Amino acid sequence: MSSSLLQARASPSLSFSSSISAANTQWRFTSSPAVTFTRRTRNYTVRAKIREIFMPALSSTMTEGKIVSWIKSEGDVLSKGESVVVVESDKADMDVETFYDGILAAIVVPEGESAPVGAPIGLLAETEAEIEEAKAKAASAGSSAPSTPAASAPSPPPPPPAPVAAPSTPAAAPVAADGSRKIVSTPFAKKLAKQHKVDINKVIGTGPFGRITPADVEAAAGIKPAKSSAAPATATAPSAPAPAAPAKSSPTFAEIPGATIVPFTTMQAAVSKNMIESLSVPTFRVGYPIITDALDALYEKVKPKGVTMTALLAKAAAMALVQHPVVNASCKDGKSFTYNNSINIAVAVAINGGLITPVLQDADKLDLYLLSQKWKELVEKARSKQLQPHEYNSGTFTLSNLGMFGVDRFDAILPPGQGAIMAVGASKPTAVADKDGYFSVKNQMLVNVTADHRIVYGADLAAFLKTFAKIVQEPDILTM
């Protein structure tokens, strides 16, 4: 269909018109008293899309997630922002929403199974016509997963049934087909490509649907992973190196008859990873005895109003950190200080199957009663595994209190990304001498602080503990 866009009169004048199609372009010039421009529009066909639902990164330490349950079933129509699946991260169970309208065409990762961050866990089709294609893609992704270990073995052939005579040629064909489409890669792969200055557009993806994985980027950068070097050694010389490699990598322990092996949950695996990471930080510990008679008296007054001892200690620690910001700082790159504007007190809480640290954000700015109310809400959400990421991964200083269990002293392990953690023991009657040498019995608790020695020095920690002790011994300031 053509439309007249411009008409003007002149004498003499030139008439200019064009006819545009998908195949060719024609121009005609004639002499006429009017100027006429005609355009023929091109018809476009928009194809429906099949989108992937990815495993999200629900925390900064999360590397994989476990599917707790699918809220929606295959064939259900979804709206943007609607919850689709419940994922267990390293800290909590969270609903994952869809960013698009469409139909849940295929579930790639079923309930009870895990997937790395960035991996597709479901496929979303725009129309019913794409459902079968999405299911075929999901099936091909499932069949390609076991092909990786099979390919590493020297004797068995690759599992795909089509390429039999030449397995290497068909393996490259899907990659070439995927290269013509949009480059898809995991977030960690993009980070590695940037670090190693690798053009990610030229990397051949070996993941599901041609996705570029971190291993693909490392291979393009010429980095050989430790796992790949160990596998050929076992294949080439299975008799000599095979027994030696396991002996060096992990110690052998005697098996206890009747013992049961229970694998880590997602949360326990995250705790284990964080604790191992903490070993790389040079730490030191300082202990300090504090008289708690005044704090105990204040606690008895505010306890009927819902205030807990944990809230009192968190408030006292936050007020002390205001005066000693270096203890609230952190060292994340080994080369610089990070002074945090907010004082966010993370408090360790034992829950069924693990440990989590809900965060009292801006604890220095909240009054004691609001802080206690906020703490109760966080504990309830932690035990029901409903904490949001910012409610457990934004701590700048951690408090661990085992005093309610009668523990008089203990050391705490420094969480990654923080400068210090305080371990609080029980308050117990103790014989204490005053400045004149007279003894009396007072309630006393022992506080041990573990700190990152790269940014916090002994004098810094001693000054902080002195301030903290003064607040505890004169606690009326906590209620102001």
Coordinates of C-alpha atoms in Angstrom, one line a residue:
M1 CA 0.0 0.0 0.0
S2 CA 1.4 3.4 -0.9
S3 CA 0.7 6.7 0.7
S4 CA 1.2 10.3 -0.5
L5 CA 3.6 11.9 2.0
L6 CA 4.3 15.3 0.5
Q7 CA 2.7 17.5 -2.1
A8 CA 3.7 21.0 -3.1
R9 CA 3.2 23.2 -6.2
A10 CA 5.9 24.9 -8.2
S11 CA 6.4 26.0 -11.7
P12 CA 8.3 24.3 -13.3
S13 CA 8.9 21.5 -10.8
L14 CA 10.2 18.0 -10.5
S15 CA 8.2 14.9 -9.5
F16 CA 10.1 12.3 -7.4
S17 CA 8.5 9.0 -6.4
S18 CA 9.9 5.7 -5.2
S19 CA 8.6 2.2 -4.7
I20 CA 10.4 0.2 -2.0
S21 CA 10.0 -3.6 -1.6
A22 CA 11.9 -6.3 0.1
A23 CA 13.5 -7.4 -3.2
N24 CA 14.5 -4.2 -5.1
T25 CA 14.1 -0.4 -5.3
Q26 CA 12.9 1.5 -8.3
W27 CA 13.2 5.2 -9.0
R28 CA 11.2 7.3 -11.5
F29 CA 11.8 10.9 -12.5
T30 CA 9.2 12.9 -14.4
S31 CA 8.5 16.5 -15.1
S32 CA 5.3 17.6 -13.4
P33 CA 3.9 20.8 -11.7
A34 CA 3.7 18.9 -8.4
V35 CA 6.2 17.1 -6.1
T36 CA 5.0 13.7 -5.0
F37 CA 6.8 11.2 -2.8
T38 CA 5.4 7.7 -2.5
R39 CA 6.7 4.9 -0.1
R40 CA 5.6 1.3 0.0
T41 CA 6.1 -0.1 3.5
R42 CA 7.7 -3.4 4.2
N43 CA 5.8 -6.1 6.1
Y44 CA 7.6 -7.7 9.0
T45 CA 6.9 -11.0 10.7
V46 CA 7.6 -11.2 14.4
R47 CA 8.4 -14.7 15.6
A48 CA 7.4 -15.7 19.1
K49 CA 10.2 -16.4 21.5
I50 CA 11.2 -19.2 23.8
R51 CA 12.7 -17.7 26.9
E52 CA 14.7 -19.4 29.6
I53 CA 13.9 -19.1 33.3
F54 CA 17.4 -19.0 35.0
M55 CA 18.5 -20.0 38.4
P56 CA 19.0 -16.6 40.1
A57 CA 21.8 -15.5 42.4
L58 CA 19.8 -15.0 45.6
S59 CA 22.9 -14.0 47.6
S60 CA 26.5 -12.9 47.0
T61 CA 27.8 -16.3 48.1
M62 CA 25.3 -18.4 46.2
T63 CA 26.8 -20.6 43.5
E64 CA 23.9 -23.0 43.0
G65 CA 20.3 -23.4 44.1
K66 CA 18.0 -26.3 44.9
I67 CA 14.5 -26.5 43.5
V68 CA 12.2 -26.8 46.5
S69 CA 8.9 -26.9 44.6
W70 CA 7.4 -25.6 41.4
I71 CA 4.4 -23.3 42.1
K72 CA 3.3 -23.6 38.5
S73 CA 3.0 -26.7 36.3
E74 CA 3.8 -27.2 32.7
G75 CA 1.2 -25.6 30.5
D76 CA 0.2 -22.9 33.0
V77 CA -0.2 -19.4 31.7
L78 CA 2.1 -17.0 33.5
S79 CA 1.9 -13.2 34.0
K80 CA 4.9 -11.0 34.5
G81 CA 5.9 -10.8 38.2
E82 CA 4.1 -14.0 39.1
S83 CA 5.9 -16.5 41.3
V84 CA 6.8 -19.6 39.4
V85 CA 9.2 -21.7 41.6
V86 CA 10.6 -21.9 45.1
V87 CA 14.4 -22.0 45.3
E88 CA 16.5 -23.0 48.3
S89 CA 19.6 -20.7 48.4
D90 CA 22.4 -21.0 50.8
K91 CA 20.4 -18.9 53.3
A92 CA 16.7 -19.1 52.7
D93 CA 13.8 -20.4 50.5
M94 CA 12.6 -17.7 48.1
D95 CA 10.0 -17.4 45.4
V96 CA 11.3 -16.8 41.9
E97 CA 9.2 -14.6 39.7
T98 CA 8.9 -14.5 35.9
F99 CA 10.0 -11.4 34.0
Y100 CA 7.7 -12.1 31.0
D101 CA 4.2 -13.2 30.1
G102 CA 3.9 -16.6 28.5
I103 CA 3.3 -20.3 29.0
L104 CA 5.4 -22.5 31.2
A105 CA 6.3 -24.9 28.4
A106 CA 8.9 -27.1 30.1
I107 CA 10.5 -27.7 33.5
V108 CA 14.2 -28.4 33.0
V109 CA 15.2 -28.9 36.6
P110 CA 12.6 -30.9 38.6
E111 CA 11.9 -30.6 42.3
G112 CA 14.6 -31.8 44.7
E113 CA 17.4 -31.2 42.2
S114 CA 20.0 -28.5 42.0
A115 CA 21.4 -26.2 39.3
P116 CA 24.2 -23.7 39.1
V117 CA 23.5 -20.0 39.2
G118 CA 22.6 -18.8 35.6
A119 CA 21.6 -22.3 34.4
P120 CA 18.1 -22.7 32.8
I121 CA 15.6 -24.3 35.1
G122 CA 12.5 -23.8 32.9
L123 CA 11.4 -22.7 29.5
L124 CA 8.7 -20.1 28.8
A125 CA 6.9 -19.9 25.5
E126 CA 5.0 -16.9 24.2
T127 CA 2.3 -19.0 22.4
E128 CA 1.0 -22.5 22.3
A129 CA 2.7 -23.1 19.0
E130 CA 6.1 -22.9 20.6
I131 CA 5.4 -25.4 23.4
E132 CA 6.5 -28.5 21.5
E133 CA 9.7 -26.7 20.3
A134 CA 10.4 -25.7 23.9
K135 CA 9.9 -29.3 25.1
A136 CA 12.3 -30.5 22.4
K137 CA 14.9 -28.0 23.6
A138 CA 14.4 -29.1 27.2
A139 CA 14.9 -32.8 26.2
S140 CA 18.0 -32.0 24.2
A141 CA 19.4 -30.1 27.2
G142 CA 18.7 -33.1 29.4
S143 CA 20.4 -35.5 27.0
S144 CA 23.4 -33.2 26.6
A145 CA 24.1 -33.2 30.3
P146 CA 25.2 -36.9 30.6
S147 CA 27.1 -36.6 27.4
T148 CA 29.9 -34.6 29.1
P149 CA 31.1 -37.5 31.4
A150 CA 30.7 -39.9 28.6
A151 CA 32.9 -37.9 26.3
S152 CA 35.7 -37.8 29.0
A153 CA 35.8 -41.6 29.0
P154 CA 38.1 -43.0 26.2
S155 CA 36.0 -46.1 25.2
P156 CA 32.2 -45.4 25.2
P157 CA 30.9 -43.4 22.1
P158 CA 29.0 -40.1 22.6
P159 CA 25.3 -40.6 23.5
P160 CA 23.6 -38.5 20.8
P161 CA 22.1 -41.0 18.3
A162 CA 22.4 -39.0 15.1
P163 CA 26.2 -38.5 14.9
V164 CA 27.7 -42.0 14.8
A165 CA 30.4 -42.0 12.1
A166 CA 32.0 -38.7 13.0
P167 CA 31.2 -37.5 16.5
S168 CA 33.5 -34.5 16.3
T169 CA 31.8 -32.9 13.3
P170 CA 28.2 -32.9 14.6
A171 CA 29.5 -31.5 17.9
A172 CA 30.7 -28.4 16.1
A173 CA 27.5 -28.0 14.1
P174 CA 25.2 -27.0 17.0
V175 CA 27.8 -24.5 18.1
A176 CA 27.9 -22.9 14.7
A177 CA 24.1 -22.7 14.7
D178 CA 24.1 -21.2 18.1
G179 CA 26.7 -18.7 17.0
S180 CA 24.3 -17.1 14.6
R181 CA 21.9 -16.4 17.4
K182 CA 22.4 -14.2 20.5
I183 CA 25.4 -15.0 22.6
V184 CA 24.3 -16.4 26.0
S185 CA 26.7 -16.9 28.9
T186 CA 26.6 -17.2 32.6
P187 CA 27.4 -14.2 34.8
F188 CA 30.6 -15.8 36.1
A189 CA 31.7 -16.6 32.5
K190 CA 31.3 -12.9 31.6
K191 CA 33.4 -11.9 34.7
L192 CA 36.1 -14.3 33.8
A193 CA 36.1 -13.1 30.2
K194 CA 36.6 -9.6 31.4
Q195 CA 39.4 -10.6 33.8
H196 CA 41.3 -12.6 31.2
K197 CA 40.6 -10.1 28.3
V198 CA 38.8 -12.7 26.2
D199 CA 36.3 -11.7 23.5
I200 CA 33.2 -13.6 24.7
N201 CA 31.7 -13.3 21.2
K202 CA 34.4 -15.6 19.8
V203 CA 34.1 -18.2 22.6
I204 CA 32.3 -21.5 21.6
G205 CA 29.7 -22.4 24.2
T206 CA 29.4 -26.0 25.4
G207 CA 26.6 -25.5 27.9
P208 CA 22.8 -26.2 27.4
F209 CA 21.5 -24.4 24.3
G210 CA 25.1 -23.3 23.5
R211 CA 25.5 -21.3 26.7
I212 CA 29.1 -20.1 27.4
T213 CA 30.3 -21.6 30.7
P214 CA 33.3 -20.5 32.8
A215 CA 35.2 -23.6 31.6
D216 CA 34.7 -22.4 28.0
V217 CA 36.2 -19.0 28.8
E218 CA 39.2 -20.6 30.7
A219 CA 39.8 -22.8 27.7
A220 CA 39.7 -19.8 25.3
A221 CA 42.2 -18.0 27.6
G222 CA 44.5 -21.0 27.6
I223 CA 44.0 -21.8 31.3
K224 CA 44.0 -25.5 32.1
P225 CA 41.9 -26.4 35.1
A226 CA 43.2 -28.8 37.7
K227 CA 40.5 -31.3 37.1
S228 CA 41.2 -31.7 33.5
S229 CA 44.9 -32.4 34.2
A230 CA 44.1 -35.1 36.7
A231 CA 41.8 -37.0 34.3
P232 CA 44.3 -37.6 31.5
A233 CA 46.8 -38.9 34.0
T234 CA 44.4 -41.5 35.2
A235 CA 43.5 -42.5 31.7
T236 CA 47.0 -42.8 30.4
A237 CA 48.6 -44.6 33.3
P238 CA 45.9 -46.1 35.5
S239 CA 48.2 -48.3 37.4
A240 CA 50.9 -46.0 38.8
P241 CA 49.6 -42.4 39.2
A242 CA 46.0 -43.3 40.1
P243 CA 46.7 -44.5 43.7
A244 CA 49.1 -41.7 44.3
A245 CA 46.8 -38.8 43.3
P246 CA 44.0 -39.5 45.8
A247 CA 46.6 -40.0 48.6
K248 CA 47.9 -36.4 48.1
S249 CA 44.5 -34.8 47.5
S250 CA 42.6 -36.0 50.5
P251 CA 43.5 -38.0 53.6
T252 CA 42.1 -41.5 54.1
F253 CA 40.1 -42.1 57.2
A254 CA 39.2 -45.4 58.7
E255 CA 35.6 -46.4 58.2
I256 CA 33.6 -46.8 61.4
P257 CA 31.2 -49.7 61.2
G258 CA 27.5 -48.6 61.2
A259 CA 28.3 -45.0 60.3
T260 CA 25.9 -43.1 58.1
I261 CA 27.0 -40.5 55.6
V262 CA 24.6 -37.5 55.3
P263 CA 25.4 -35.0 52.5
F264 CA 25.4 -31.2 53.3
T265 CA 22.2 -29.2 52.8
T266 CA 22.6 -26.1 50.7
M267 CA 22.9 -24.0 53.8
Q268 CA 25.5 -26.3 55.4
A269 CA 27.5 -26.3 52.2
A270 CA 27.5 -22.5 52.2
V271 CA 28.6 -22.3 55.8
S272 CA 31.4 -24.8 55.1
K273 CA 32.5 -22.7 52.1
N274 CA 32.5 -19.5 54.1
M275 CA 34.5 -21.0 57.0
I276 CA 37.2 -22.3 54.6
E277 CA 37.3 -18.9 53.0
S278 CA 37.8 -17.3 56.4
L279 CA 41.0 -19.3 56.9
S280 CA 42.7 -17.1 54.3
V281 CA 42.2 -13.9 56.5
P282 CA 44.9 -13.2 59.2
T283 CA 42.9 -12.7 62.4
F284 CA 43.7 -12.1 66.1
R285 CA 41.6 -12.2 69.2
V286 CA 41.2 -9.9 72.2
G287 CA 39.2 -10.7 75.4
Y288 CA 37.6 -8.3 77.8
P289 CA 35.8 -8.9 81.2
I290 CA 32.8 -6.6 81.7
I291 CA 30.7 -6.1 84.9
T292 CA 27.0 -6.5 83.9
D293 CA 25.1 -5.6 87.1
A294 CA 23.7 -2.4 85.7
L295 CA 22.9 -4.1 82.3
D296 CA 21.1 -6.9 84.1
A297 CA 19.0 -4.4 86.1
L298 CA 18.1 -2.6 83.0
Y299 CA 17.1 -5.8 81.3
E300 CA 14.7 -6.7 84.1
K301 CA 13.0 -3.3 83.5
V302 CA 12.6 -3.5 79.8
K303 CA 12.0 -7.3 79.5
P304 CA 8.2 -6.9 80.0
K305 CA 8.2 -4.5 77.1
G306 CA 9.6 -7.2 74.7
V307 CA 13.2 -6.2 74.8
T308 CA 15.7 -9.1 74.6
M309 CA 19.3 -9.3 75.9
T310 CA 20.4 -9.7 72.3
A311 CA 18.8 -6.4 71.3
L312 CA 20.6 -4.7 74.3
L313 CA 24.0 -6.1 73.3
A314 CA 23.4 -5.2 69.6
K315 CA 22.5 -1.7 70.5
A316 CA 25.5 -1.3 72.7
A317 CA 27.8 -2.7 70.0
A318 CA 26.4 -0.3 67.4
M319 CA 26.9 2.7 69.7
A320 CA 30.5 1.7 70.3
L321 CA 31.1 1.2 66.6
V322 CA 30.0 4.8 65.9
Q323 CA 33.1 5.9 67.9
H324 CA 35.4 3.3 66.3
P325 CA 34.5 3.1 62.6
V326 CA 37.6 1.1 61.7
V327 CA 36.1 -1.9 63.6
N328 CA 33.1 -1.6 61.4
A329 CA 35.2 -1.5 58.2
S330 CA 36.2 -4.4 56.0
C331 CA 39.0 -5.4 53.6
K332 CA 37.6 -7.1 50.5
D333 CA 40.5 -6.9 48.0
G334 CA 43.5 -7.2 50.3
K335 CA 44.7 -3.7 49.2
S336 CA 42.3 -1.2 50.8
F337 CA 39.9 -0.3 53.6
T338 CA 36.2 -0.1 53.0
Y339 CA 34.6 2.2 55.6
N340 CA 30.9 1.4 55.8
N341 CA 28.5 4.3 56.2
S342 CA 25.9 2.0 57.8
I343 CA 26.3 0.1 61.0
N344 CA 24.5 -3.2 60.3
I345 CA 24.7 -5.7 63.2
A346 CA 24.5 -9.3 62.0
V347 CA 23.5 -11.7 64.8
A348 CA 24.1 -15.4 64.6
V349 CA 21.0 -17.6 64.9
A350 CA 20.9 -21.4 65.0
I351 CA 18.1 -22.8 62.9
N352 CA 17.1 -26.3 61.9
G353 CA 19.9 -27.6 59.7
G354 CA 22.2 -24.7 59.8
L355 CA 23.2 -21.2 60.9
I356 CA 22.2 -17.8 59.6
T357 CA 22.9 -14.2 60.5
P358 CA 19.9 -11.9 60.2
V359 CA 21.0 -8.3 60.0
L360 CA 19.8 -5.4 62.1
Q361 CA 20.3 -2.6 59.6
D362 CA 21.3 0.9 61.0
A363 CA 21.2 -0.4 64.5
D364 CA 22.8 2.8 65.9
K365 CA 19.8 4.8 64.6
L366 CA 17.0 2.7 65.9
D367 CA 15.7 3.1 69.4
L368 CA 15.9 0.1 71.7
Y369 CA 12.2 -0.9 71.5
L370 CA 12.0 -0.6 67.7
L371 CA 15.3 -2.6 67.4
S372 CA 13.8 -5.4 69.6
Q373 CA 10.7 -5.5 67.5
K374 CA 12.7 -5.7 64.3
W375 CA 14.9 -8.5 65.8
K376 CA 11.8 -10.6 66.6
E377 CA 10.6 -10.3 63.1
L378 CA 13.9 -11.3 61.6
V379 CA 14.2 -14.3 63.8
E380 CA 10.7 -15.5 62.8
K381 CA 11.5 -15.1 59.1
A382 CA 14.9 -16.8 59.6
R383 CA 13.3 -19.9 61.2
S384 CA 10.7 -20.1 58.4
K385 CA 13.4 -19.5 55.8
Q386 CA 11.7 -16.4 54.5
L387 CA 14.6 -13.9 54.8
Q388 CA 15.3 -11.7 51.8
P389 CA 18.9 -11.4 50.7
H390 CA 19.4 -7.9 52.1
E391 CA 18.2 -9.2 55.5
Y392 CA 21.1 -11.6 55.9
N393 CA 24.0 -10.5 53.6
S394 CA 24.4 -6.8 54.5
G395 CA 26.1 -7.2 57.9
T396 CA 29.2 -5.0 58.7
F397 CA 29.8 -6.4 62.2
T398 CA 28.6 -9.7 63.7
L399 CA 27.5 -10.6 67.2
S400 CA 27.4 -14.2 68.5
N401 CA 25.8 -14.7 71.9
L402 CA 26.0 -18.1 73.6
G403 CA 25.5 -16.8 77.1
M404 CA 21.9 -18.0 77.2
F405 CA 23.3 -21.6 77.0
G406 CA 25.6 -21.0 80.0
V407 CA 28.8 -20.8 77.9
D408 CA 31.3 -18.5 79.7
R409 CA 33.7 -17.9 76.9
F410 CA 34.3 -18.9 73.2
D411 CA 36.0 -17.7 70.1
A412 CA 34.0 -16.9 66.9
I413 CA 35.3 -17.3 63.3
L414 CA 35.3 -14.1 61.3
P415 CA 32.7 -14.1 58.5
P416 CA 34.0 -13.3 55.0
G417 CA 33.7 -9.6 54.1
Q418 CA 33.6 -8.2 57.6
G419 CA 36.2 -6.7 59.9
A420 CA 35.2 -8.1 63.3
I421 CA 32.9 -10.5 65.2
M422 CA 32.1 -10.4 68.9
A423 CA 31.6 -13.6 71.0
V424 CA 29.6 -12.9 74.2
G425 CA 29.6 -15.4 77.1
A426 CA 27.3 -15.8 80.0
S427 CA 27.1 -13.3 82.9
K428 CA 28.1 -15.1 86.1
P429 CA 28.8 -14.1 89.7
T430 CA 32.5 -13.4 90.1
A431 CA 34.7 -12.2 92.9
V432 CA 36.0 -8.8 91.7
A433 CA 38.5 -6.5 93.5
D434 CA 37.9 -2.7 93.4
K435 CA 40.6 -0.1 93.2
D436 CA 41.1 -0.1 96.9
G437 CA 41.6 -3.9 96.9
Y438 CA 38.3 -4.8 98.5
F439 CA 36.6 -7.9 97.0
S440 CA 33.0 -8.1 96.2
V441 CA 30.8 -10.5 94.1
K442 CA 29.5 -9.0 90.9
N443 CA 28.0 -10.3 87.7
Q444 CA 30.7 -10.5 85.0
M445 CA 30.7 -11.6 81.4
L446 CA 33.7 -12.3 79.1
V447 CA 33.7 -10.8 75.6
N448 CA 36.1 -12.0 72.9
V449 CA 36.4 -10.2 69.6
T450 CA 38.0 -11.8 66.5
A451 CA 39.2 -9.2 64.0
D452 CA 40.9 -8.9 60.6
H453 CA 44.5 -7.9 61.4
R454 CA 44.9 -6.3 58.0
I455 CA 42.7 -3.3 58.9
V456 CA 42.1 -3.6 62.7
Y457 CA 45.1 -3.5 65.0
G458 CA 45.3 -4.4 68.7
A459 CA 45.0 -0.8 70.0
D460 CA 41.9 -0.3 67.8
L461 CA 40.2 -3.3 69.2
A462 CA 41.2 -2.5 72.8
A463 CA 39.8 1.0 72.5
F464 CA 36.5 -0.4 71.0
L465 CA 36.1 -2.9 73.8
K466 CA 36.7 -0.2 76.4
T467 CA 34.0 1.9 74.9
F468 CA 31.7 -1.1 74.7
A469 CA 32.3 -2.0 78.3
K470 CA 31.5 1.6 79.5
I471 CA 28.2 1.5 77.6
V472 CA 27.3 -1.8 79.2
Q473 CA 28.3 -0.6 82.7
E474 CA 26.3 2.6 82.3
P475 CA 23.5 1.4 80.1
D476 CA 20.9 4.2 80.6
I477 CA 22.2 5.6 77.3
L478 CA 20.7 2.6 75.5
T479 CA 17.1 3.7 76.2
M480 CA 17.6 7.3 75.1

